[in-house]
Coordinates of C-alpha atoms in Angstrom, one line a residue:
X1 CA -0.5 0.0 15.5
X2 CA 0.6 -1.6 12.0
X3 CA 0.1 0.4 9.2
X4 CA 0.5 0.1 5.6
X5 CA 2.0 3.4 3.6
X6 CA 1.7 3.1 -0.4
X7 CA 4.7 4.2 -2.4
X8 CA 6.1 3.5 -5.6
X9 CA 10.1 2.4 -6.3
X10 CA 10.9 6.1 -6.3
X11 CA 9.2 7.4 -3.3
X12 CA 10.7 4.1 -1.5
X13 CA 14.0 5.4 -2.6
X14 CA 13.4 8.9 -1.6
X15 CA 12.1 7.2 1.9
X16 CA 15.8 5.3 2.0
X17 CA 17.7 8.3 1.1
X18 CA 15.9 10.9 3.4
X19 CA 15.4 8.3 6.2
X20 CA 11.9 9.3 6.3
X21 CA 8.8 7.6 5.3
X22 CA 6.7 10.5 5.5
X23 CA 6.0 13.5 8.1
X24 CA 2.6 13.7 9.1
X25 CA -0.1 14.3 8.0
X26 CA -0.1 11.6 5.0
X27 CA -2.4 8.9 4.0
X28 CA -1.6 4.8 5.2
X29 CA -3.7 2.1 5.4
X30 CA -4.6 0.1 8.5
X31 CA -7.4 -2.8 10.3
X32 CA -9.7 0.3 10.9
X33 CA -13.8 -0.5 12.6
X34 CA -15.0 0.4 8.7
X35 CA -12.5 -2.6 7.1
X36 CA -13.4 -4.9 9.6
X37 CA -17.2 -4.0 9.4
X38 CA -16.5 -4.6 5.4
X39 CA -14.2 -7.5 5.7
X40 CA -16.6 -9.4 8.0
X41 CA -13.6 -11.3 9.7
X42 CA -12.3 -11.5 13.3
X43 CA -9.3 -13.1 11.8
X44 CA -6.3 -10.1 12.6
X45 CA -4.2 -11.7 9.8
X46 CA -6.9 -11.5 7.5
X47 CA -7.6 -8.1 8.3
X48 CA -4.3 -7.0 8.6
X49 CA -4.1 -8.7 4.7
X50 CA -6.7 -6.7 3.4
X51 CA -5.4 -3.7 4.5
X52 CA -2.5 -4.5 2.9
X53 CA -4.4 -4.7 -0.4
X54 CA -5.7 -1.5 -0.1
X55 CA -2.8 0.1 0.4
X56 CA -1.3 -1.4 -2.7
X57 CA -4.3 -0.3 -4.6
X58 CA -3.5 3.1 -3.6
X59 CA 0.4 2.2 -4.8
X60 CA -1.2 1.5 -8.3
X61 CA -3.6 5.4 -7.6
X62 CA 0.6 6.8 -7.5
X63 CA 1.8 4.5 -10.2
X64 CA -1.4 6.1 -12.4
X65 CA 0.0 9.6 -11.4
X66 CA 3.7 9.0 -11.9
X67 CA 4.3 7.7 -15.5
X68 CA 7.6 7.5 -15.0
X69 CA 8.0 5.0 -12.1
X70 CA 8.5 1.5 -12.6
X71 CA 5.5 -0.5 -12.7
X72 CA 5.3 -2.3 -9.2
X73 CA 3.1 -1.7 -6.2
X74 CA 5.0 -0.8 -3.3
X75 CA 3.5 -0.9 0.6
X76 CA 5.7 -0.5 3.6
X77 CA 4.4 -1.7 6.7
X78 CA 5.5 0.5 9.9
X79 CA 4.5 0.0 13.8
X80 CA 3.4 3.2 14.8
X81 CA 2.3 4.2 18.0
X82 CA -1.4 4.0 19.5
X83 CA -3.1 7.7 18.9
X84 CA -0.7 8.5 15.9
X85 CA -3.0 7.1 13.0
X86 CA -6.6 7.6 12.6
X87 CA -8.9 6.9 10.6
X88 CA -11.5 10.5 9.5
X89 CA -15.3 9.6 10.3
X90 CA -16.7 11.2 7.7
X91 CA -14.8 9.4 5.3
X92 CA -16.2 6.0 7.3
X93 CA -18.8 5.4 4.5
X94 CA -16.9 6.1 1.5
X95 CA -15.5 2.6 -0.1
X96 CA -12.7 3.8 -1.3
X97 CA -11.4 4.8 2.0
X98 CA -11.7 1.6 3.5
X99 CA -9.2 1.0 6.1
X100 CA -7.4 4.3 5.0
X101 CA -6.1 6.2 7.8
X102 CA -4.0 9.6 8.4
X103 CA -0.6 9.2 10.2
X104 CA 0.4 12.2 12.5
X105 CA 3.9 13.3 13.1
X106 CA 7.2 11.9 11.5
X107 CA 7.4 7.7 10.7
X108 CA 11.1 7.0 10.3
X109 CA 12.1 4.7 8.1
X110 CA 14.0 2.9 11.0
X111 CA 10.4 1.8 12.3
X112 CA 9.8 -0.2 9.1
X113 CA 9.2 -3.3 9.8
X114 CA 8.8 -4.9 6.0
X115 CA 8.3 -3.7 2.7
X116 CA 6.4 -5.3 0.3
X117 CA 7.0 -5.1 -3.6
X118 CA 5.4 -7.0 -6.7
X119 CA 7.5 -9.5 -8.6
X120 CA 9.5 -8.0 -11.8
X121 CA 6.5 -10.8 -13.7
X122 CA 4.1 -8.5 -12.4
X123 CA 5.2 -5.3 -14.4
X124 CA 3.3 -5.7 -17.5
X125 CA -0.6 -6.1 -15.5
X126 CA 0.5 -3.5 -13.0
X127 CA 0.7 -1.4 -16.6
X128 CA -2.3 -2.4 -17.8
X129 CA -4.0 -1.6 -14.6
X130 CA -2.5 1.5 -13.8
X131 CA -3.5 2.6 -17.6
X132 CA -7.6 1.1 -16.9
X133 CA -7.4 2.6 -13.1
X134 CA -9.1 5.7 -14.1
X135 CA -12.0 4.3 -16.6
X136 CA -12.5 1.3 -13.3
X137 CA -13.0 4.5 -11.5
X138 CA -16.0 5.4 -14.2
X139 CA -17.7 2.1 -14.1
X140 CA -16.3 0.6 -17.0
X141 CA -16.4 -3.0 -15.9
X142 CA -14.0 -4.1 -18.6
X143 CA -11.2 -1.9 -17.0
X144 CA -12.4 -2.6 -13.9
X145 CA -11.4 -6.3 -14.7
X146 CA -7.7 -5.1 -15.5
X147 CA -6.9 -3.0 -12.2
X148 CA -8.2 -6.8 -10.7
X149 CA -5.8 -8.4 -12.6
X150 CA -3.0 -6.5 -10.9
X151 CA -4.6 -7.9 -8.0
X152 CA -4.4 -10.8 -8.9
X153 CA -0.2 -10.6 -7.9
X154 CA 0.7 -11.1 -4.9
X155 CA 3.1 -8.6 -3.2
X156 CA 6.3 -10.1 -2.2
X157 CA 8.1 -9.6 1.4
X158 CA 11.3 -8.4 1.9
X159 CA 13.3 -7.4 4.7
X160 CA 14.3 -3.5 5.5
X161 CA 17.6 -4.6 4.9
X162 CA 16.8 -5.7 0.9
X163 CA 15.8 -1.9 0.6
X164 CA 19.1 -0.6 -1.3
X165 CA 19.0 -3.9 -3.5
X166 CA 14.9 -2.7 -4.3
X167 CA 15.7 0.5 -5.2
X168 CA 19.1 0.0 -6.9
X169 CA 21.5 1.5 -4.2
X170 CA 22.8 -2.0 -3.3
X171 CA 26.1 -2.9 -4.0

């Protein structure tokens, strides 16, 4: 199963370092029955796309936490074995767990299969959103219109290999 963790650059370089991308449980993103009820699609690329989305939506909920990091959404996408992720019924209703999932046991960083990262042009709206994610959160339609403009980015694919270069351990 393909799953999408959210990080920021310095939990990607922590990930690198340790060789870990997490040990379970921890929250990733994934085509569960809930985003495909919401997506409406049969298209596994399109689901598989919107999952990726809202895993870097949850990358902008740890860029909000973590003033410090630099300002780009980061989702690694990992193959993980049948049973090892799954998605918590009760939370099947909530919209903001769409597609959300819990990983079990240890994901090695080995099993990455891409990382995705915004574009250095995408700093400054990543900002903005990351700033307006918490009035979005209160209804504020005006903030709410920020956080989209983040979306409005897309993330960028780069190999495992371009990890050291992302996170400023390349040569």
């Amino acid at each position: 199963m393909r799953v999408y963790v959210p990080l920021t650059l310095p939990g990607l370089a922590e990930a690198y370092k340790t060789g870990e991308l997490g040990t379970g449980p921890f929250v990733a993103y994934a085509v569960t029955p809930a985003l495909r009820e919401w997506y409406l699609s049969d298209d596994i690329e399109e689901l598989e796309y919107a999952a990726l989305n809202r895993a870097a939506l949850a990358s902008l909920r740890l860029l909000a936490a973590d003033p410090g990091a630099t300002r780009r959404r980061v989702v690694v996408a990992v193959d993980v074995p049948d049973g090892t992720a799954a998605a918590d019924p009760d939370r099947a209703l909530d919209p903001a767990a769409l597609g959300e999932v819990r990983v079990a046991g240890t994901v090695r960083m080995a099993e990455a299969a891409a990382v995705h990262v915004d574009a250095d042009d995408a700093e400054a709206d990543v900002a903005a959103a990351a700033e307006a994610l918490a009035a979005a959160d209160g209804g504020d339609d005006d903030a709410q219109f920020v956080v989209d403009g983040a979306e409005d980015h897309e993330l960028l694919w780069f190999a495992t290999q371009e990890i050291p270069n992302l996170v400023g351990l390349g040569d």
